XYZ file of C-alpha atoms in Angstrom:
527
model
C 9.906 22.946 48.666
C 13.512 22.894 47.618
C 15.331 19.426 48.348
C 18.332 18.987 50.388
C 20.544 16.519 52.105
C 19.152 17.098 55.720
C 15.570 17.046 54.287
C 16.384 13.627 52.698
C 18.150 11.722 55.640
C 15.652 13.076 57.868
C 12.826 11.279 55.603
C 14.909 8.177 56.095
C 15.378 8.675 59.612
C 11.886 8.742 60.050
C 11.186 5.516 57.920
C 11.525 2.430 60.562
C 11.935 0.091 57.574
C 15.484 1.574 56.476
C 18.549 1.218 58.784
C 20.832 3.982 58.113
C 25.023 2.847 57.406
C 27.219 4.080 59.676
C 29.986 4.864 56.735
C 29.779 6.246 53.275
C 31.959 3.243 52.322
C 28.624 0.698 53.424
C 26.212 3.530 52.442
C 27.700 2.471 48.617
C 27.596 -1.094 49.552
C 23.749 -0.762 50.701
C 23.005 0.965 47.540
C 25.063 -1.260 45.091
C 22.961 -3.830 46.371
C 19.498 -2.404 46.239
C 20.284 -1.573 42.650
C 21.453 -4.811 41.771
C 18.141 -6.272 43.326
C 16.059 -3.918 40.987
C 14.491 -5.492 37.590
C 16.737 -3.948 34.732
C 14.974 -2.514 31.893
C 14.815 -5.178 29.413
C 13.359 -7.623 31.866
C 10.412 -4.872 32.495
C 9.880 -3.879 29.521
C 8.823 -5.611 26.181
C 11.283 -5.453 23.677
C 10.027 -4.548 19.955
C 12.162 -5.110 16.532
C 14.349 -2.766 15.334
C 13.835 -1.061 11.650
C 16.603 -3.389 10.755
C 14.774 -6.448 11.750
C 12.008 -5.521 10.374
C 13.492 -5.150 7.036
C 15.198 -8.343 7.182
C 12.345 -10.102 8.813
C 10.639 -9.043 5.234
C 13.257 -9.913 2.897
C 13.723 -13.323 4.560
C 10.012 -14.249 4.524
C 8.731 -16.325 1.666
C 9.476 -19.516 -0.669
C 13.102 -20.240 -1.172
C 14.842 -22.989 -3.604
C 17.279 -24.775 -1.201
C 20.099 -26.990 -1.771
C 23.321 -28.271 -1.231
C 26.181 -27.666 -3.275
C 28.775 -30.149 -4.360
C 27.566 -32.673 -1.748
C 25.114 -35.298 -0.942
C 23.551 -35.745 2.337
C 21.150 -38.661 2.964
C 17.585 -36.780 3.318
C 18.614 -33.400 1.629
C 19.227 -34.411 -1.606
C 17.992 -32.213 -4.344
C 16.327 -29.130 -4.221
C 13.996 -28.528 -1.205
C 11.811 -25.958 -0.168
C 12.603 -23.382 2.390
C 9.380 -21.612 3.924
C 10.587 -18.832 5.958
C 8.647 -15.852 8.336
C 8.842 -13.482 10.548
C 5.354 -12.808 12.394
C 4.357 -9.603 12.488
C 6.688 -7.212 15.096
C 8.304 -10.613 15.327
C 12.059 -11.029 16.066
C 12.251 -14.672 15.388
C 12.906 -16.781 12.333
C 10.491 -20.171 11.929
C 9.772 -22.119 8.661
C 9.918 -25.505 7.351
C 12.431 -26.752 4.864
C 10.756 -29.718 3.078
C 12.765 -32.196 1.156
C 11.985 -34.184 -2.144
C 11.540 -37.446 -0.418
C 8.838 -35.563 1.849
C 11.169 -35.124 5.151
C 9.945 -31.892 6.526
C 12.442 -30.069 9.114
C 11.307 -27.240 11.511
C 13.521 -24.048 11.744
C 14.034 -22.371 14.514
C 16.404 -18.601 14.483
C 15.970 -15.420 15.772
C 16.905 -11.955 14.626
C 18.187 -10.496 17.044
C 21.365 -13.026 17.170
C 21.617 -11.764 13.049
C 23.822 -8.915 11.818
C 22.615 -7.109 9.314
C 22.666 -9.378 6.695
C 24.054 -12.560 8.790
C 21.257 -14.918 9.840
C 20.968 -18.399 11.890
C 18.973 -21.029 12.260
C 18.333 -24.635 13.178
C 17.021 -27.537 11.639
C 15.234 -30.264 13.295
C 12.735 -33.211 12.480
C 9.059 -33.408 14.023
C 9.825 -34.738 17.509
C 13.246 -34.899 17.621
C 16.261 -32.483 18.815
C 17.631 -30.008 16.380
C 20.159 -31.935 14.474
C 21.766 -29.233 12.069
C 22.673 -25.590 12.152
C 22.773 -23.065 9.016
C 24.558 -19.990 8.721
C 24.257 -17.584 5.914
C 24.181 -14.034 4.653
C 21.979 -12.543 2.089
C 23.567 -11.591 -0.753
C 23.882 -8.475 -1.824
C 25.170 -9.785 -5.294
C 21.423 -8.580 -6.915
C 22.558 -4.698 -6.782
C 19.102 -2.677 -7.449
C 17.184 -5.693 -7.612
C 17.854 -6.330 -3.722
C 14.872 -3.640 -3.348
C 11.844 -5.221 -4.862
C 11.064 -7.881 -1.662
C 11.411 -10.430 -4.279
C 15.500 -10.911 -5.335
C 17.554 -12.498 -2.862
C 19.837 -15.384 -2.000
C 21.205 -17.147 1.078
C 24.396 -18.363 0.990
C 26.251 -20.201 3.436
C 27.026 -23.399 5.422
C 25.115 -26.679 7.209
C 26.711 -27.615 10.153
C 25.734 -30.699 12.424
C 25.386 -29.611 16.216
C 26.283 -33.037 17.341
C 29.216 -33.535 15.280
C 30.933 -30.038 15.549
C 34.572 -31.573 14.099
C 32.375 -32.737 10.886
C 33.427 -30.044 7.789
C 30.146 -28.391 7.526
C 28.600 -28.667 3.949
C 27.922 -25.258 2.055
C 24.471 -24.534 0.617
C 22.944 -21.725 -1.550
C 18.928 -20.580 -1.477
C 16.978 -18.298 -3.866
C 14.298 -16.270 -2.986
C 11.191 -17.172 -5.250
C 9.244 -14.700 -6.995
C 6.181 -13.624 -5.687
C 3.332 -14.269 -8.718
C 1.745 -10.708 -10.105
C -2.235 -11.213 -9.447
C -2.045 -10.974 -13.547
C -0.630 -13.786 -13.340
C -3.367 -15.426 -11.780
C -6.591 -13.844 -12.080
C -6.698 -12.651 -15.953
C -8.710 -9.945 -17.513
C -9.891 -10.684 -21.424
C -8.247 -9.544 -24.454
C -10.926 -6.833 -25.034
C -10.933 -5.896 -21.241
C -7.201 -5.023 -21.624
C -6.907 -3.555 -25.050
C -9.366 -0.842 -23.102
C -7.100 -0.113 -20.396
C -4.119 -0.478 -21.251
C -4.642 2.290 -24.487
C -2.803 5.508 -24.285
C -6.321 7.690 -24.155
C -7.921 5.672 -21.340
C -4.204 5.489 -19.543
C -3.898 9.113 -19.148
C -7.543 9.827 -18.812
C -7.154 8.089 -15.509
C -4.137 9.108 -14.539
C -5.287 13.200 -15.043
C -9.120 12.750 -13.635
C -7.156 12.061 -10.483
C -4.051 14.692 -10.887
C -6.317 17.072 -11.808
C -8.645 16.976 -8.282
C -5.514 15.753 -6.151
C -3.023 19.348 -6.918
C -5.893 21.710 -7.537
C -4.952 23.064 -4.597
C -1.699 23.355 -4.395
C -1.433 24.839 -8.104
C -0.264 28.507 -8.898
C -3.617 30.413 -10.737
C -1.493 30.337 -14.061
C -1.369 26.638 -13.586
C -5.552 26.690 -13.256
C -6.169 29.080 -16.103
C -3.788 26.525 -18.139
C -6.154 23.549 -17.052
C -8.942 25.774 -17.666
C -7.830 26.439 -20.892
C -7.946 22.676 -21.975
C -11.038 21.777 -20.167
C -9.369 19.524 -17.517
C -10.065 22.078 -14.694
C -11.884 19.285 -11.774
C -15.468 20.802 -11.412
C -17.843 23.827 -13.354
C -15.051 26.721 -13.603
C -14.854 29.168 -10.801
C -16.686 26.197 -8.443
C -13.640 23.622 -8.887
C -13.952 20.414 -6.358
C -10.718 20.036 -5.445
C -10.046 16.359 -3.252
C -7.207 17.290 -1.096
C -8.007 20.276 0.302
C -9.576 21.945 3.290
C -13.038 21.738 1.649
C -12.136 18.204 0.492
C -14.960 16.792 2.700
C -17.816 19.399 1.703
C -17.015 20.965 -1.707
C -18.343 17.471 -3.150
C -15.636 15.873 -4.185
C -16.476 12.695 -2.803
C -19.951 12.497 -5.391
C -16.774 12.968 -8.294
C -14.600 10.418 -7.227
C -17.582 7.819 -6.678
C -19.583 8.649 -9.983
C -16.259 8.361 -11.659
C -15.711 5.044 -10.468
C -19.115 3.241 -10.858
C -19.362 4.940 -14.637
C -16.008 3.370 -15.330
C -17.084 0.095 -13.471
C -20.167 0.095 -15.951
C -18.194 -0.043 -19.095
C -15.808 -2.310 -17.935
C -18.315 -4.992 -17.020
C -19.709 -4.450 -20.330
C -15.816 -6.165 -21.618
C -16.108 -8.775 -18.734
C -17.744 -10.091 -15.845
C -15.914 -8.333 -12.984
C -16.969 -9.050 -9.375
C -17.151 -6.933 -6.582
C -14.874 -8.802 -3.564
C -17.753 -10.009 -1.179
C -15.147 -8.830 2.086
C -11.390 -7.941 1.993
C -9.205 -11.107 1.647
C -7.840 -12.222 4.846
C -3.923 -11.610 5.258
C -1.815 -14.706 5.426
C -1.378 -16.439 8.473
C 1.962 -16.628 10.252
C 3.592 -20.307 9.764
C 3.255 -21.501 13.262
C -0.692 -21.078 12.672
C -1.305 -22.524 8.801
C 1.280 -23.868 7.359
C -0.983 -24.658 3.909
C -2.236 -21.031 4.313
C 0.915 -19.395 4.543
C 2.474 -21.681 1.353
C -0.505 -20.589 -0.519
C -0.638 -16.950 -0.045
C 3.209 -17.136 -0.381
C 2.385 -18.235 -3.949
C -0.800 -16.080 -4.094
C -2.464 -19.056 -5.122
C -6.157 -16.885 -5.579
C -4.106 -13.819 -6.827
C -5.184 -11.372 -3.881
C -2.182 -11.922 -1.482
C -0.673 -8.680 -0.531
C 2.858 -8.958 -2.175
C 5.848 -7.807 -0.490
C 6.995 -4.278 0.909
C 10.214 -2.989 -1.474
C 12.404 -0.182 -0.195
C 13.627 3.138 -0.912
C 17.087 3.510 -0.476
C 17.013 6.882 0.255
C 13.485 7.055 2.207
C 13.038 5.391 5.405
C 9.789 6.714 6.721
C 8.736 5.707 3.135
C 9.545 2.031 4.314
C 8.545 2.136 6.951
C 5.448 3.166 6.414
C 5.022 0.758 3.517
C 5.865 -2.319 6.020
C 2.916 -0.990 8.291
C 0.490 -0.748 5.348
C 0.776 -4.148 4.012
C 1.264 -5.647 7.672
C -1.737 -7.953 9.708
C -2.129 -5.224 12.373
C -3.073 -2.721 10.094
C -5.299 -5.036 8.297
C -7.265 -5.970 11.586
C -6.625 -2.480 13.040
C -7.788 -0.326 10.218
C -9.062 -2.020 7.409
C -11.468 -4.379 9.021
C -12.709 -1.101 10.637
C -13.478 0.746 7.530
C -15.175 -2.787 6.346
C -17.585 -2.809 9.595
C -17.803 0.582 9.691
C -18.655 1.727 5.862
C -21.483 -0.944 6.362
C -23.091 0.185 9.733
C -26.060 1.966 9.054
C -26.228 4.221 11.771
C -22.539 5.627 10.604
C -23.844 5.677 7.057
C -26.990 8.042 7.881
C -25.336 10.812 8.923
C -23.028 11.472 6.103
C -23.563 13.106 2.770
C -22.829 11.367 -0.344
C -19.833 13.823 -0.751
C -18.495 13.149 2.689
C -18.917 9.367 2.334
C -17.002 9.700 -1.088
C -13.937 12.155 0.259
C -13.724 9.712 3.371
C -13.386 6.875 1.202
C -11.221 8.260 -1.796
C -8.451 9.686 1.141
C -8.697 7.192 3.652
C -9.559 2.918 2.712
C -9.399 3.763 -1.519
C -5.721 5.316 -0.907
C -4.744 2.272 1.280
C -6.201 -0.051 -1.377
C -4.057 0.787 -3.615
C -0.619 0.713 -1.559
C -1.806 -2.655 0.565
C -2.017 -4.617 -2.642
C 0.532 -2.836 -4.826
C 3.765 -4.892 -5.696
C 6.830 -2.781 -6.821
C 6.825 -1.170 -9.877
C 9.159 -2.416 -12.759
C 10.321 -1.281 -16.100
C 7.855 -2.895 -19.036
C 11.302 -3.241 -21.220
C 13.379 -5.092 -18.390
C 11.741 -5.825 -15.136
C 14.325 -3.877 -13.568
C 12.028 -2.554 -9.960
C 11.687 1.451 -9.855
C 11.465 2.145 -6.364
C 10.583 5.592 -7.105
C 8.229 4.677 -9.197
C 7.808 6.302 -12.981
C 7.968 9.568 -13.735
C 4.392 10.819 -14.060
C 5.436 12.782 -17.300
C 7.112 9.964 -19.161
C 5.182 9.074 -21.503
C 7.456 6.150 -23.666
C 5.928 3.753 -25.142
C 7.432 0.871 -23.149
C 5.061 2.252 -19.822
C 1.969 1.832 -22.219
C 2.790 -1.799 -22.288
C 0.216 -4.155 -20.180
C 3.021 -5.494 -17.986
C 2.718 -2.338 -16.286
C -0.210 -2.488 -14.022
C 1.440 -0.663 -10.872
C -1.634 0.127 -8.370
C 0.212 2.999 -6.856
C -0.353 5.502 -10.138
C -3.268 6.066 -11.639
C -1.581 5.882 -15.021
C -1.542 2.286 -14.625
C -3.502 0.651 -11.674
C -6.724 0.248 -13.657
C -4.670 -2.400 -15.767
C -4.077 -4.558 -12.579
C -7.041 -6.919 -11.922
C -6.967 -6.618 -8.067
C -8.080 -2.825 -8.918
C -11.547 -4.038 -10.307
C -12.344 -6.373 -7.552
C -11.708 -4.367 -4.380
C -13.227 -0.479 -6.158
C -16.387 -3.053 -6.680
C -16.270 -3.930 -3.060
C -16.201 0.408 -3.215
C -19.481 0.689 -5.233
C -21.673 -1.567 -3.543
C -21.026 0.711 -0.302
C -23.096 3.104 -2.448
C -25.875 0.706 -2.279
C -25.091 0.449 2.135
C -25.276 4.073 1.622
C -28.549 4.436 0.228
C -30.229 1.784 2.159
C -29.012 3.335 5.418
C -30.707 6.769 4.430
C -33.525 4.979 3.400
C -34.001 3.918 6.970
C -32.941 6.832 8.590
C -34.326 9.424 6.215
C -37.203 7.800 4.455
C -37.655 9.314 0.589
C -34.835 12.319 0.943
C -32.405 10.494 -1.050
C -33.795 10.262 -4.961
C -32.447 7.725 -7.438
C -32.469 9.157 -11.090
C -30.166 8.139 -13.859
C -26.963 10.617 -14.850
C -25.045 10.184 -18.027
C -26.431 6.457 -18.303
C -25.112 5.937 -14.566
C -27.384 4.744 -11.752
C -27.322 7.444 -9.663
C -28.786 10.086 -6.688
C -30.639 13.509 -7.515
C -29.201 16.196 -5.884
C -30.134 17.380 -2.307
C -30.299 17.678 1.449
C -27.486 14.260 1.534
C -26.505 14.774 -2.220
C -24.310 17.710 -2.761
C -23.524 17.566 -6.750
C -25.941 17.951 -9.517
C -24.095 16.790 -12.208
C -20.686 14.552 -11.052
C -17.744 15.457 -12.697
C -15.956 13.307 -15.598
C -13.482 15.725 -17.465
C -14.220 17.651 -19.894
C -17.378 16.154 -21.020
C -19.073 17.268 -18.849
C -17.422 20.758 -17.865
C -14.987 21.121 -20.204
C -14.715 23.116 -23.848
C -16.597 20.725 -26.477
C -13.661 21.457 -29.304
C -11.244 18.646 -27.271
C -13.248 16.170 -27.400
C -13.429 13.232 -29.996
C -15.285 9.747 -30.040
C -13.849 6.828 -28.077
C -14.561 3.251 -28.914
C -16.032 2.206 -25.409
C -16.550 5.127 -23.200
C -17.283 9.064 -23.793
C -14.551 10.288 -21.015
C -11.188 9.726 -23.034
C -10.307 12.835 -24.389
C -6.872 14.364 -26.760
C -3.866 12.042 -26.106
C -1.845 15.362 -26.357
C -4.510 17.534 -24.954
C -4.190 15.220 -21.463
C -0.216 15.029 -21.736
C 0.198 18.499 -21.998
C -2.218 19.065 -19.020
C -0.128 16.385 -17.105
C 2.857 18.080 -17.850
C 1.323 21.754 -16.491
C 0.115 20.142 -13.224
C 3.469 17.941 -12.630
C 5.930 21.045 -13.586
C 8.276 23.036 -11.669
C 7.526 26.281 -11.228
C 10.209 27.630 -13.838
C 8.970 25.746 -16.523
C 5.593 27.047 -16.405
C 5.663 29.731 -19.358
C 7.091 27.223 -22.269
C 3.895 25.095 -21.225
C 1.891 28.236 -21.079
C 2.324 28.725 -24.629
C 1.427 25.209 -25.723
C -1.813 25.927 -23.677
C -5.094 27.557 -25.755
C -6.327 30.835 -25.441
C -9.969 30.606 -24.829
C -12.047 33.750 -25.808
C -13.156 36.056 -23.276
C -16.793 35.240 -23.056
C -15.754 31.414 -23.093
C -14.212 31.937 -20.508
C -17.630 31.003 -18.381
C -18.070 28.301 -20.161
C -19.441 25.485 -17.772
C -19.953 28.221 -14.800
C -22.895 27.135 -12.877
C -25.405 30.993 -12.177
């Protein structure tokens, strides 16, 4: 029914409660009012921080050294410490700034009265009306360093609110560090002289590149892998984890056997325990003060550290702020903690499918959630990007770099050993479940000295794969000191430099790659 002006007056004609104008000048009037009357957007709706706040919500929150400079001011002498947050999708600033002589002041500020880099707030004792007001920006003085979460100062001035003609005193915070979990939970000498070597470094790093680009990779790429053993699987039958078969080719059985056989050897170093349930994130201030202080120290060393940014990639940060934030803690991972525990779930998946939906869901999270920014061994300098995965200098071999976004180096960070135990023993949920559900079709049987399943109706993979002993070409392969997996040092960079290359630079590494014989060419290929 097309609309038109008759159609509409006659509708109001017809309603008793609206009383027509008599002139177009009070038919304006009547309307200017009824709009007027209406509830404007922002009082209907809630309002949400921008990306802006949120990043400055996260560079603000944390310990700061506070103090005055070139003055004295009865109650604020000395340094002091400046709490600051931001709750979570918050948009205002609350802390506590507590002096030597144990004087605590609340702070009160919001973001959305900030610019950019401009922020306000109030100071005020326990009880009593605010009596000060600070202005400051955050300095920009740190260049690349401004990135990490960690660098920053606040500069700027105290004010009294009650004596506005007073010259306001200037002041100057840093941003404290947040402590690496190395720094608090230690592995032994032996433990790291293990993972921090060059053989068990890359071994890690291409047991993961390996399954994770399988798919993607160009056949000259695979024959090249082939060629050196590292192809992920018996050759022709290649479990690749990220693509469309991820969930039933078995490459969930790889990624757990891996993990439990590495496990094994390095509680044999060190007693390494399994986290019992995922630490809780810190509370925001206005719940726990002592909690927040302590996580903002990471006082047990499993506080998530802060979210760093790309300058150049903002879905990047964005996403990274949603990954280490409390609603995706209660929202997802406390869901994969019930649910990778509930029996009933349990019973209906395959070992493989259990494996893939932990490796590409929870495991990848893991890692990001807990993962502070990585930094240059020789400097400290934060690389946003993150390393190169085919630089191999010597200064990433060092055990400062423990970065739990690469494989190449999260294995050297402690948190990796507590939460991939908390991994495992879902195995055990896993076989208990079936147990109940499926009484006697899941076997246990012992493979390559690991605890292990035989294969079946829930257990897709005979024999799990760990590189190229187990499906690779024998003439690689050399004794290692604690484990049997760790393979050529040059064998495993050249194979991380086929997977990781451009297309155009394929042939040079072609040549570098061996030649197998025709008829071992099958070599590993299941009948």
């Amino acid at each position: 029914m097309r609309f038109t002006r008759r159609r509409f007056m006659a509708g109001l004609a017809a309603t008793s409660a609206v009383v027509l104008p008599t002139s177009l000048y009070a038919w304006n009037q009547e309307r200017e009012r009824r709009e007027a009357a209406r509830i404007t957007p922002d009082e209907a709706s809630l309002t949400l921080p921008e990306t802006t706040e949120s990043h400055l919500g996260n560079r603000l929150r944390g310990s700061w050294r506070f103090q005055l400079v070139d003055a004295v001011l009865p109650g604020l002498d000395g340094e002091c410490e400046l709490l600051l947050d931001v709750a979570a999708a918050g948009r205002s600033i609350r802390g506590v700034l507590r002096t030597p002589d144990g004087t605590s002041y609340q702070v009160l500020g919001d973001l959305s009265s900030s610019q950019q880099t401009r922020v306000r707030w109030r100071l005020a004792e326990a009880g009593s009306p605010a009596a000060y007001e600070c202005t400051a920006v955050l300095d920009e003085v740190w260049g690349a360093w401004q990135n990490d979460g960690n660098s920053a100062s606040l500069s700027g001035r105290l004010a009294w609110l009650d004596l506005p003609l007073r010259t306001p005193l200037t002041f100057l915070a840093v941003k404290q560090a947040f402590p690496e979990a190395r720094e608090r939970v230690a592995l032994e000498p032996q433990t790291l002289a293990w993972l921090v070597s060059p053989g068990h470094r890359l071994f890690h790093q291409l047991w993961h590149a390996s399954r994770d680009k399988w798919d993607d990779l160009a056949e000259d790429k695979r024959d090249a892998l082939r060629g050196l053993g590292w192809q992920p699987g018996p050759q022709g039958e290649e479990r690749d984890a990220r693509g469309k078969e991820k969930h039933r080719n078995g490459s969930g059985v790889d990624f757990l056997f891996m993990h439990r056989h590495m496990l094994m050897a390095a509680r044999n170093l060190q007693p390494l325990p399994s986290w019992t349930s995922l630490p809780l994130p810190r509370q925001y201030i206005g719940y726990g003060l002592e909690d927040f202080a302590a996580k903002t120290v990471n006082q047990d060393g499993f506080s998530v550290p802060p979210a760093w940014e790309s300058p150049e990639d903002e879905e990047f940060n964005r996403w990274l702020l949603d990954i280490k934030s409390n609603e995706a803690f209660h929202a997802n991972f406390q869901m994969w903690e019930a649910q990778y525990q509930d029996p009933e779930y349990l019973a209906r998946l395959k070992l493989g499918e259990f494996g893939s939906q932990l490796e590409l869901g929870m495991h990848d999270w893991l890692h990001m959630r807990w993962a502070a920014v990585t930094r240059d061994p020789s400097n400290g300098m934060p690389v946003v990007f993150d390393r190169d995965p085919v630089d191999f200098s010597p200064r990433w071999f060092r055990a400062e770099n423990d970065y739990l976004g690469d494989p190449f180096s999260s294995h050297v960070n402690p948190v990796f050993w507590y939460f991939h135990g908390w991994i495992d023993d879902r195995l055990d949920d896993w076989f208990r479940a079936h147990e109940r559900a499926h009484p006697g079709e899941v076997v246990r049987r012992e493979v390559n000295g690991v605890p292990w399943f035989a294969p079946g109706k829930w257990v897709e993979v005979d024999e799990p794969w760990l590189g190229p002993t187990t499906h690779g070409c024998g003439q690689w392969l050399h004794d290692a000191e604690v484990t049997t997996v760790e393979t050529d040092i040059e064998t495993m960079k050249l194979a991380l430099r086929i997977a990781f290359s451009a297309d155009q630079e394929v042939p040079d590494l072609l040549k570098r790659a061996p030649r197998r014989p025709f008829y071992a060419r099958s070599m590993g290929r299941t009948a």
